[in-house]
Amino acid sequence: MDLPEGLTLLTGENGHGKSNLLEALYILAMARSARASVERDLINHAYTPSSEQEPTYAKVSATAHNGELSNRIEIHYKCLYSENKDGFATQKYIRINGSPKRSSDLIGTLNAVLFTVDDLDLVFGNPTVRRRYLDILISQIEKPYLDALKRYQESNRQRNHLLRSIREGTSSQDELQFWDDQLAENGCEIMKSRIATVNRLSSLLKPFHIQLGAAEESLQLLYRPTIPIENDTPTSNSILLALEGSRTRDISQGATSIGPHRDDMSILINQNVASRYASRGQARTAVLAIKLAESAYLKERRESEPLLLLDDLLSELDTVRRGQIMEHIIQYKQCIVTTAELDSVPNKYISVANNLRVNNGIIIPV
């Protein structure tokens, strides 16, 4: 199918496949699903292998155009029979213009910003959700960040294993120094990028929040480190000192209690923590403002406007707020909006949109 520039409206009843299209496009941008925690959940179980001799295959592919540059992106899933509870396992293969690539090579080829109702977890969810959001965003624009994050996660895993060995009396505390050095070096780079990103997002989102009808409210993002830092400037030495100071507790718990893997991002509305005080409507507007700021940030850093994917955006909003949002997103180079109720979209936007309808997984022009 061809998805032209400008606004595309995809309508259809719930459960017929609207979100699947946006999920597929997001997978092509990030090499992973925004919804499924394991890749075999992406596969239609009606087409999974029934024996060891019968592997099955699935593919998501698209040609992404950016000016004069075009890239053919393909993600293949080979499904193999397995005795696990799902009956099969998956192997993923990525190709760009026919050449095999890793997931880290794919990120940045197609930039996309996705909004779903699940994104309210940015406000109401636990810190893991917000850390993951920052990691995905920064990885799209800073390849060294993704490398530092992988090294940090592996070092933290090794340190935790060592902490448990020390607690059991089979290892010495002296062995922690190597892993502390690794955590300090890579953790410092992670924190610097996160702090810079959160500060920039916080400044970018303010006009979007006002345009979305929240002119009487202030919206702010703050990075909340678990390690004391001065002037938003973390250092390897400050992380080392904090790790040394937490050794007794870490050994007792068998886990590293401080560092970027425990940091958080606060979302404040009128200086109040949104997770505690925001209504669902306030949270929805705040998250959308953050997503639009994310889009502006990606454009600023990569000099290319990302694909905007908005899933069931207009539900639970009043008529005025719907008009304000549509007036803003219509200005994007390419935006795909799904809705179960076409009546929720003001008529003047329907008339200029590329209108599609999905029924039982089949998408047709309207």
mmCIF file of C-alpha atoms in Angstrom:
data_model
loop_
_atom_site.group_PDB
_atom_site.id
_atom_site.type_symbol
_atom_site.label_atom_id
_atom_site.label_comp_id
_atom_site.label_asym_id
_atom_site.label_seq_id
_atom_site.Cartn_x
_atom_site.Cartn_y
_atom_site.Cartn_z
ATOM 1 C CA MET A 1 0.000 0.000 0.000
ATOM 2 C CA ASP A 2 1.056 3.576 -0.595
ATOM 3 C CA LEU A 3 1.014 6.051 2.275
ATOM 4 C CA PRO A 4 1.322 9.556 0.810
ATOM 5 C CA GLU A 5 2.549 12.687 2.526
ATOM 6 C CA GLY A 6 0.132 14.679 4.631
ATOM 7 C CA LEU A 7 -2.653 13.321 6.824
ATOM 8 C CA THR A 8 -3.870 9.721 6.562
ATOM 9 C CA LEU A 9 -7.021 8.744 8.472
ATOM 10 C CA LEU A 10 -7.511 5.031 9.144
ATOM 11 C CA THR A 11 -10.950 4.086 10.444
ATOM 12 C CA GLY A 12 -12.428 0.762 11.441
ATOM 13 C CA GLU A 13 -14.098 -1.049 14.291
ATOM 14 C CA ASN A 14 -12.068 -2.025 17.315
ATOM 15 C CA GLY A 15 -10.180 -5.272 16.904
ATOM 16 C CA HIS A 16 -10.001 -5.151 13.107
ATOM 17 C CA GLY A 17 -6.363 -4.039 12.749
ATOM 18 C CA LYS A 18 -6.004 -0.256 13.030
ATOM 19 C CA SER A 19 -3.299 -0.464 15.675
ATOM 20 C CA ASN A 20 -1.525 -3.241 13.769
ATOM 21 C CA LEU A 21 -0.592 -0.858 10.951
ATOM 22 C CA LEU A 22 0.913 1.667 13.352
ATOM 23 C CA GLU A 23 2.690 -1.111 15.240
ATOM 24 C CA ALA A 24 4.201 -2.410 11.992
ATOM 25 C CA LEU A 25 5.477 1.048 11.069
ATOM 26 C CA TYR A 26 6.930 1.494 14.549
ATOM 27 C CA ILE A 27 8.688 -1.869 14.283
ATOM 28 C CA LEU A 28 10.310 -0.703 11.034
ATOM 29 C CA ALA A 29 11.616 2.337 12.895
ATOM 30 C CA MET A 30 12.747 0.693 16.141
ATOM 31 C CA ALA A 31 13.185 -3.021 15.305
ATOM 32 C CA ARG A 32 10.874 -3.840 18.198
ATOM 33 C CA SER A 33 7.201 -3.606 19.033
ATOM 34 C CA ALA A 34 5.807 -0.869 21.233
ATOM 35 C CA ARG A 35 3.285 -3.343 22.653
ATOM 36 C CA ALA A 36 4.581 -6.918 22.565
ATOM 37 C CA SER A 37 7.170 -7.819 25.201
ATOM 38 C CA VAL A 38 8.337 -10.906 23.259
ATOM 39 C CA GLU A 39 8.495 -11.157 19.488
ATOM 40 C CA ARG A 40 6.529 -14.380 19.176
ATOM 41 C CA ASP A 41 3.498 -12.391 20.389
ATOM 42 C CA LEU A 42 3.618 -10.563 17.034
ATOM 43 C CA ILE A 43 2.885 -13.735 15.086
ATOM 44 C CA ASN A 44 -0.625 -14.885 14.162
ATOM 45 C CA HIS A 45 -0.818 -18.204 16.000
ATOM 46 C CA ALA A 46 -2.972 -19.687 13.244
ATOM 47 C CA TYR A 47 0.144 -19.780 11.059
ATOM 48 C CA THR A 48 2.745 -21.140 13.472
ATOM 49 C CA PRO A 49 4.726 -24.347 12.731
ATOM 50 C CA SER A 50 3.190 -27.633 13.818
ATOM 51 C CA SER A 51 6.359 -29.721 13.634
ATOM 52 C CA GLU A 52 10.151 -29.397 13.583
ATOM 53 C CA GLN A 53 10.150 -29.850 9.806
ATOM 54 C CA GLU A 54 7.764 -26.990 9.072
ATOM 55 C CA PRO A 55 9.142 -23.518 9.909
ATOM 56 C CA THR A 56 6.888 -20.610 8.954
ATOM 57 C CA TYR A 57 7.773 -17.033 8.095
ATOM 58 C CA ALA A 58 6.444 -13.520 8.631
ATOM 59 C CA LYS A 59 7.754 -10.233 7.270
ATOM 60 C CA VAL A 60 7.254 -6.515 7.818
ATOM 61 C CA SER A 61 8.697 -4.331 5.069
ATOM 62 C CA ALA A 62 8.484 -0.857 3.554
ATOM 63 C CA THR A 63 10.355 1.569 1.361
ATOM 64 C CA ALA A 64 11.003 4.748 3.341
ATOM 65 C CA HIS A 65 11.532 7.952 1.351
ATOM 66 C CA ASN A 66 13.376 10.928 2.791
ATOM 67 C CA GLY A 67 13.976 13.559 0.126
ATOM 68 C CA GLU A 68 15.986 11.901 -2.628
ATOM 69 C CA LEU A 69 17.069 9.069 -0.317
ATOM 70 C CA SER A 70 15.099 5.809 -0.254
ATOM 71 C CA ASN A 71 15.712 2.769 1.932
ATOM 72 C CA ARG A 72 14.091 -0.630 1.657
ATOM 73 C CA ILE A 73 13.599 -1.924 5.206
ATOM 74 C CA GLU A 74 12.736 -5.564 5.859
ATOM 75 C CA ILE A 75 12.285 -7.426 9.136
ATOM 76 C CA HIS A 76 11.859 -11.180 8.764
ATOM 77 C CA TYR A 77 10.635 -13.539 11.483
ATOM 78 C CA LYS A 78 11.419 -17.221 11.124
ATOM 79 C CA CYS A 79 9.112 -19.279 13.337
ATOM 80 C CA LEU A 80 10.472 -22.623 14.566
ATOM 81 C CA TYR A 81 8.644 -25.399 16.347
ATOM 82 C CA SER A 82 9.369 -25.475 20.066
ATOM 83 C CA GLU A 83 8.107 -27.331 23.109
ATOM 84 C CA ASN A 84 7.598 -24.102 25.064
ATOM 85 C CA LYS A 85 4.098 -23.107 26.138
ATOM 86 C CA ASP A 86 3.472 -21.186 22.888
ATOM 87 C CA GLY A 87 4.660 -24.067 20.725
ATOM 88 C CA PHE A 88 7.156 -22.035 18.720
ATOM 89 C CA ALA A 89 10.099 -19.650 18.930
ATOM 90 C CA THR A 90 11.111 -16.822 16.606
ATOM 91 C CA GLN A 91 14.360 -15.718 14.996
ATOM 92 C CA LYS A 92 14.571 -12.143 13.660
ATOM 93 C CA TYR A 93 16.539 -11.042 10.599
ATOM 94 C CA ILE A 94 16.897 -7.419 9.495
ATOM 95 C CA ARG A 95 17.840 -6.205 6.014
ATOM 96 C CA ILE A 96 18.300 -2.676 4.700
ATOM 97 C CA ASN A 97 18.512 -2.438 0.923
ATOM 98 C CA GLY A 98 19.167 -6.169 0.866
ATOM 99 C CA SER A 99 22.100 -6.141 3.309
ATOM 100 C CA PRO A 100 21.912 -7.940 6.690
ATOM 101 C CA LYS A 101 21.890 -5.505 9.609
ATOM 102 C CA ARG A 102 21.657 -5.472 13.400
ATOM 103 C CA SER A 103 18.834 -3.778 15.300
ATOM 104 C CA SER A 104 21.187 -0.957 16.295
ATOM 105 C CA ASP A 105 21.972 -0.353 12.596
ATOM 106 C CA LEU A 106 18.274 0.008 11.770
ATOM 107 C CA ILE A 107 17.452 2.634 14.389
ATOM 108 C CA GLY A 108 17.453 6.075 12.773
ATOM 109 C CA THR A 109 16.768 4.851 9.221
ATOM 110 C CA LEU A 110 13.081 5.647 9.664
ATOM 111 C CA ASN A 111 12.203 8.064 12.471
ATOM 112 C CA ALA A 112 8.765 7.695 14.015
ATOM 113 C CA VAL A 113 6.877 9.033 17.030
ATOM 114 C CA LEU A 114 4.012 6.873 18.284
ATOM 115 C CA PHE A 115 1.168 7.940 20.580
ATOM 116 C CA THR A 116 -1.188 5.318 22.043
ATOM 117 C CA VAL A 117 -3.496 5.241 25.033
ATOM 118 C CA ASP A 118 -0.840 3.088 26.734
ATOM 119 C CA ASP A 119 1.413 6.154 26.778
ATOM 120 C CA LEU A 120 -0.543 7.395 29.774
ATOM 121 C CA ASP A 121 1.833 5.061 31.619
ATOM 122 C CA LEU A 122 4.431 7.794 31.105
ATOM 123 C CA VAL A 123 2.472 9.679 33.760
ATOM 124 C CA PHE A 124 0.926 6.950 35.877
ATOM 125 C CA GLY A 125 3.372 4.062 35.339
ATOM 126 C CA ASN A 126 6.518 3.157 37.249
ATOM 127 C CA PRO A 127 9.980 4.671 36.571
ATOM 128 C CA THR A 128 10.902 1.771 34.264
ATOM 129 C CA VAL A 129 8.414 3.101 31.696
ATOM 130 C CA ARG A 130 9.958 6.584 31.706
ATOM 131 C CA ARG A 131 13.531 5.275 31.555
ATOM 132 C CA ARG A 132 12.608 3.083 28.600
ATOM 133 C CA TYR A 133 11.008 6.085 26.875
ATOM 134 C CA LEU A 134 14.206 8.126 27.234
ATOM 135 C CA ASP A 135 16.398 5.216 26.142
ATOM 136 C CA ILE A 136 14.388 4.663 22.955
ATOM 137 C CA LEU A 137 14.294 8.358 22.086
ATOM 138 C CA ILE A 138 18.002 9.005 22.641
ATOM 139 C CA SER A 139 19.025 5.799 20.856
ATOM 140 C CA GLN A 140 17.410 7.143 17.666
ATOM 141 C CA ILE A 141 19.794 10.097 17.567
ATOM 142 C CA GLU A 142 22.907 9.003 19.450
ATOM 143 C CA LYS A 143 24.416 5.639 18.470
ATOM 144 C CA PRO A 144 27.131 5.960 21.175
ATOM 145 C CA TYR A 145 24.328 6.188 23.756
ATOM 146 C CA LEU A 146 22.934 2.801 22.763
ATOM 147 C CA ASP A 147 26.414 1.274 22.981
ATOM 148 C CA ALA A 148 27.012 2.821 26.422
ATOM 149 C CA LEU A 149 23.598 1.608 27.591
ATOM 150 C CA LYS A 150 24.350 -1.985 26.538
ATOM 151 C CA ARG A 151 27.741 -1.908 28.273
ATOM 152 C CA TYR A 152 26.167 -0.430 31.402
ATOM 153 C CA GLN A 153 23.425 -3.059 31.535
ATOM 154 C CA GLU A 154 25.928 -5.895 31.155
ATOM 155 C CA SER A 155 28.229 -4.417 33.821
ATOM 156 C CA ASN A 156 25.287 -4.020 36.176
ATOM 157 C CA ARG A 157 24.276 -7.627 35.620
ATOM 158 C CA GLN A 158 27.813 -8.811 36.372
ATOM 159 C CA ARG A 159 28.066 -6.577 39.447
ATOM 160 C CA ASN A 160 24.776 -7.868 40.825
ATOM 161 C CA HIS A 161 25.976 -11.441 40.373
ATOM 162 C CA LEU A 162 29.184 -10.559 42.233
ATOM 163 C CA LEU A 163 27.245 -8.827 45.032
ATOM 164 C CA ARG A 164 25.315 -12.018 45.673
ATOM 165 C CA SER A 165 28.556 -14.021 45.696
ATOM 166 C CA ILE A 166 30.052 -11.615 48.248
ATOM 167 C CA ARG A 167 26.930 -11.946 50.389
ATOM 168 C CA GLU A 168 27.320 -15.736 50.273
ATOM 169 C CA GLY A 169 30.994 -15.456 51.201
ATOM 170 C CA THR A 170 32.401 -16.869 47.948
ATOM 171 C CA SER A 171 33.864 -13.610 46.584
ATOM 172 C CA SER A 172 35.734 -10.560 47.895
ATOM 173 C CA GLN A 173 34.616 -6.912 47.929
ATOM 174 C CA ASP A 174 37.878 -6.005 46.155
ATOM 175 C CA GLU A 175 36.461 -7.589 43.001
ATOM 176 C CA LEU A 176 33.782 -4.898 42.819
ATOM 177 C CA GLN A 177 36.215 -2.181 41.741
ATOM 178 C CA PHE A 178 36.388 -3.297 38.101
ATOM 179 C CA TRP A 179 32.617 -3.294 37.685
ATOM 180 C CA ASP A 180 32.265 -0.028 39.620
ATOM 181 C CA ASP A 181 34.671 1.590 37.138
ATOM 182 C CA GLN A 182 32.606 0.272 34.217
ATOM 183 C CA LEU A 183 29.339 1.503 35.707
ATOM 184 C CA ALA A 184 30.840 4.918 36.466
ATOM 185 C CA GLU A 185 32.265 5.426 32.969
ATOM 186 C CA ASN A 186 29.195 4.331 31.015
ATOM 187 C CA GLY A 187 26.691 5.619 33.580
ATOM 188 C CA CYS A 188 28.153 9.103 33.321
ATOM 189 C CA GLU A 189 27.607 9.148 29.539
ATOM 190 C CA ILE A 190 24.047 7.860 29.935
ATOM 191 C CA MET A 191 23.150 10.461 32.547
ATOM 192 C CA LYS A 192 24.633 13.333 30.540
ATOM 193 C CA SER A 193 22.547 12.424 27.489
ATOM 194 C CA ARG A 194 19.387 11.875 29.503
ATOM 195 C CA ILE A 195 19.700 15.173 31.380
ATOM 196 C CA ALA A 196 20.337 17.126 28.169
ATOM 197 C CA THR A 197 17.385 15.421 26.459
ATOM 198 C CA VAL A 198 14.956 15.965 29.353
ATOM 199 C CA ASN A 199 15.935 19.634 29.630
ATOM 200 C CA ARG A 200 15.476 20.188 25.889
ATOM 201 C CA LEU A 201 12.133 18.340 25.807
ATOM 202 C CA SER A 202 10.935 20.414 28.747
ATOM 203 C CA SER A 203 11.632 23.641 26.869
ATOM 204 C CA LEU A 204 10.151 22.378 23.583
ATOM 205 C CA LEU A 205 6.891 21.077 25.015
ATOM 206 C CA LYS A 206 5.643 24.338 26.521
ATOM 207 C CA PRO A 207 4.216 25.888 23.316
ATOM 208 C CA PHE A 208 2.630 22.560 22.355
ATOM 209 C CA HIS A 209 0.950 22.320 25.739
ATOM 210 C CA ILE A 210 -0.489 25.817 25.268
ATOM 211 C CA GLN A 211 -1.666 25.050 21.707
ATOM 212 C CA LEU A 212 -3.470 21.960 22.992
ATOM 213 C CA GLY A 213 -5.640 24.145 25.183
ATOM 214 C CA ALA A 214 -3.745 24.046 28.454
ATOM 215 C CA ALA A 215 -2.644 27.689 28.510
ATOM 216 C CA GLU A 216 -3.533 28.043 32.195
ATOM 217 C CA GLU A 217 -1.333 25.121 33.233
ATOM 218 C CA SER A 218 2.446 24.783 33.361
ATOM 219 C CA LEU A 219 4.103 21.541 32.224
ATOM 220 C CA GLN A 220 7.674 20.673 33.092
ATOM 221 C CA LEU A 221 10.005 17.669 32.930
ATOM 222 C CA LEU A 222 12.776 17.064 35.455
ATOM 223 C CA TYR A 223 15.425 14.339 35.508
ATOM 224 C CA ARG A 224 15.616 12.675 38.928
ATOM 225 C CA PRO A 225 19.020 10.997 39.464
ATOM 226 C CA THR A 226 19.678 8.589 42.317
ATOM 227 C CA ILE A 227 23.252 9.895 42.538
ATOM 228 C CA PRO A 228 23.967 13.430 43.845
ATOM 229 C CA ILE A 229 25.175 15.714 41.032
ATOM 230 C CA GLU A 230 25.906 19.425 40.815
ATOM 231 C CA ASN A 231 24.628 21.770 38.091
ATOM 232 C CA ASP A 232 23.165 18.898 36.016
ATOM 233 C CA THR A 233 26.729 17.676 35.400
ATOM 234 C CA PRO A 234 27.372 14.063 36.436
ATOM 235 C CA THR A 235 30.971 12.840 36.682
ATOM 236 C CA SER A 236 32.457 9.361 36.782
ATOM 237 C CA ASN A 237 34.008 10.199 40.135
ATOM 238 C CA SER A 238 30.671 11.185 41.697
ATOM 239 C CA ILE A 239 29.179 7.863 40.546
ATOM 240 C CA LEU A 240 32.172 5.931 41.932
ATOM 241 C CA LEU A 241 31.850 7.635 45.307
ATOM 242 C CA ALA A 242 28.119 6.893 45.414
ATOM 243 C CA LEU A 243 28.689 3.227 44.520
ATOM 244 C CA GLU A 244 31.302 2.905 47.242
ATOM 245 C CA GLY A 245 28.933 4.491 49.729
ATOM 246 C CA SER A 246 26.141 2.058 48.880
ATOM 247 C CA ARG A 247 28.238 -1.153 48.961
ATOM 248 C CA THR A 248 26.973 -2.418 52.304
ATOM 249 C CA ARG A 249 23.353 -1.976 51.257
ATOM 250 C CA ASP A 250 23.991 -3.420 47.777
ATOM 251 C CA ILE A 251 25.655 -6.537 49.193
ATOM 252 C CA SER A 252 22.748 -7.024 51.593
ATOM 253 C CA GLN A 253 20.214 -6.658 48.759
ATOM 254 C CA GLY A 254 22.281 -8.480 46.155
ATOM 255 C CA ALA A 255 21.605 -5.661 43.671
ATOM 256 C CA THR A 256 22.970 -2.242 42.698
ATOM 257 C CA SER A 257 20.654 0.266 44.346
ATOM 258 C CA ILE A 258 21.765 3.508 42.631
ATOM 259 C CA GLY A 259 22.644 4.629 39.130
ATOM 260 C CA PRO A 260 20.935 5.351 35.793
ATOM 261 C CA HIS A 261 19.029 2.053 35.966
ATOM 262 C CA ARG A 262 17.198 3.455 39.023
ATOM 263 C CA ASP A 263 16.789 7.087 37.897
ATOM 264 C CA ASP A 264 13.438 8.629 36.979
ATOM 265 C CA MET A 265 11.883 11.519 35.053
ATOM 266 C CA SER A 266 9.263 13.630 36.824
ATOM 267 C CA ILE A 267 6.328 15.116 34.916
ATOM 268 C CA LEU A 268 5.059 18.205 36.726
ATOM 269 C CA ILE A 269 1.779 20.026 36.080
ATOM 270 C CA ASN A 270 1.586 23.342 37.924
ATOM 271 C CA GLN A 271 4.649 22.216 39.915
ATOM 272 C CA ASN A 272 2.772 19.138 41.169
ATOM 273 C CA VAL A 273 3.817 15.569 40.366
ATOM 274 C CA ALA A 274 1.365 14.548 37.640
ATOM 275 C CA SER A 275 1.180 10.894 38.685
ATOM 276 C CA ARG A 276 -0.347 11.944 42.003
ATOM 277 C CA TYR A 277 -2.519 14.908 41.074
ATOM 278 C CA ALA A 278 -3.341 14.911 37.337
ATOM 279 C CA SER A 279 -6.737 13.940 35.966
ATOM 280 C CA ARG A 280 -6.862 11.514 33.049
ATOM 281 C CA GLY A 281 -7.619 14.411 30.676
ATOM 282 C CA GLN A 282 -4.687 16.451 31.977
ATOM 283 C CA ALA A 283 -2.399 13.435 31.647
ATOM 284 C CA ARG A 284 -3.531 12.774 28.071
ATOM 285 C CA THR A 285 -2.835 16.381 27.059
ATOM 286 C CA ALA A 286 0.545 16.340 28.834
ATOM 287 C CA VAL A 287 1.652 13.117 27.133
ATOM 288 C CA LEU A 288 0.596 14.401 23.724
ATOM 289 C CA ALA A 289 2.587 17.599 24.323
ATOM 290 C CA ILE A 290 5.600 15.455 25.261
ATOM 291 C CA LYS A 291 5.191 13.392 22.093
ATOM 292 C CA LEU A 292 4.964 16.503 19.906
ATOM 293 C CA ALA A 293 8.058 17.865 21.649
ATOM 294 C CA GLU A 294 9.744 14.527 20.933
ATOM 295 C CA SER A 295 8.885 14.957 17.257
ATOM 296 C CA ALA A 296 10.346 18.470 17.236
ATOM 297 C CA TYR A 297 13.465 17.207 19.004
ATOM 298 C CA LEU A 298 14.003 14.422 16.479
ATOM 299 C CA LYS A 299 13.618 16.914 13.642
ATOM 300 C CA GLU A 300 16.067 19.281 15.354
ATOM 301 C CA ARG A 301 18.687 16.589 15.887
ATOM 302 C CA ARG A 302 18.315 14.607 12.656
ATOM 303 C CA GLU A 303 17.229 17.448 10.355
ATOM 304 C CA SER A 304 14.319 15.324 9.196
ATOM 305 C CA GLU A 305 10.732 15.386 10.434
ATOM 306 C CA PRO A 306 9.636 12.013 11.862
ATOM 307 C CA LEU A 307 6.558 10.071 10.886
ATOM 308 C CA LEU A 308 3.798 10.875 13.388
ATOM 309 C CA LEU A 309 1.651 7.879 14.414
ATOM 310 C CA LEU A 310 -1.411 8.649 16.554
ATOM 311 C CA ASP A 311 -3.527 5.712 17.687
ATOM 312 C CA ASP A 312 -7.045 6.464 18.921
ATOM 313 C CA LEU A 313 -5.920 9.979 19.767
ATOM 314 C CA LEU A 314 -9.288 11.731 19.701
ATOM 315 C CA SER A 315 -11.315 9.552 22.040
ATOM 316 C CA GLU A 316 -12.115 11.035 25.454
ATOM 317 C CA LEU A 317 -11.512 14.583 24.147
ATOM 318 C CA ASP A 318 -14.095 17.319 23.740
ATOM 319 C CA THR A 319 -14.860 18.968 20.396
ATOM 320 C CA VAL A 320 -12.692 22.029 21.051
ATOM 321 C CA ARG A 321 -9.651 19.971 22.041
ATOM 322 C CA ARG A 322 -10.058 17.712 18.992
ATOM 323 C CA GLY A 323 -10.026 20.725 16.689
ATOM 324 C CA GLN A 324 -6.927 22.147 18.390
ATOM 325 C CA ILE A 325 -5.045 18.883 18.023
ATOM 326 C CA MET A 326 -6.034 18.330 14.387
ATOM 327 C CA GLU A 327 -5.087 21.905 13.505
ATOM 328 C CA HIS A 328 -1.607 21.234 14.816
ATOM 329 C CA ILE A 329 -0.913 17.773 13.391
ATOM 330 C CA ILE A 330 -2.193 18.694 9.914
ATOM 331 C CA GLN A 331 0.982 20.744 9.579
ATOM 332 C CA TYR A 332 3.238 17.678 9.763
ATOM 333 C CA LYS A 333 4.813 16.306 6.615
ATOM 334 C CA GLN A 334 3.292 12.889 7.270
ATOM 335 C CA CYS A 335 0.882 11.829 9.974
ATOM 336 C CA ILE A 336 -1.266 8.705 10.343
ATOM 337 C CA VAL A 337 -4.258 8.863 12.699
ATOM 338 C CA THR A 338 -6.511 5.951 13.614
ATOM 339 C CA THR A 339 -10.027 6.217 14.997
ATOM 340 C CA ALA A 340 -13.000 3.946 15.504
ATOM 341 C CA GLU A 341 -15.349 6.921 15.109
ATOM 342 C CA LEU A 342 -14.911 9.076 12.018
ATOM 343 C CA ASP A 343 -17.416 11.496 13.531
ATOM 344 C CA SER A 344 -14.733 12.439 16.073
ATOM 345 C CA VAL A 345 -12.693 14.068 13.271
ATOM 346 C CA PRO A 346 -13.836 17.553 12.157
ATOM 347 C CA ASN A 347 -15.128 17.447 8.557
ATOM 348 C CA LYS A 348 -12.600 19.926 7.175
ATOM 349 C CA TYR A 349 -9.758 17.511 7.972
ATOM 350 C CA ILE A 350 -11.537 14.473 6.541
ATOM 351 C CA SER A 351 -11.870 16.267 3.205
ATOM 352 C CA VAL A 352 -8.104 16.813 2.833
ATOM 353 C CA ALA A 353 -6.958 13.466 4.242
ATOM 354 C CA ASN A 354 -5.982 10.210 2.596
ATOM 355 C CA ASN A 355 -8.902 8.158 3.921
ATOM 356 C CA LEU A 356 -8.534 4.432 4.519
ATOM 357 C CA ARG A 357 -10.708 1.833 6.203
ATOM 358 C CA VAL A 358 -9.702 -1.488 7.742
ATOM 359 C CA ASN A 359 -12.009 -4.495 7.989
ATOM 360 C CA ASN A 360 -10.786 -7.875 9.268
ATOM 361 C CA GLY A 361 -7.179 -6.893 8.648
ATOM 362 C CA ILE A 362 -7.722 -5.677 5.070
ATOM 363 C CA ILE A 363 -7.119 -1.977 4.363
ATOM 364 C CA ILE A 364 -8.941 -0.297 1.474
ATOM 365 C CA PRO A 365 -9.227 3.345 0.267
ATOM 366 C CA VAL A 366 -12.470 5.117 1.131
#
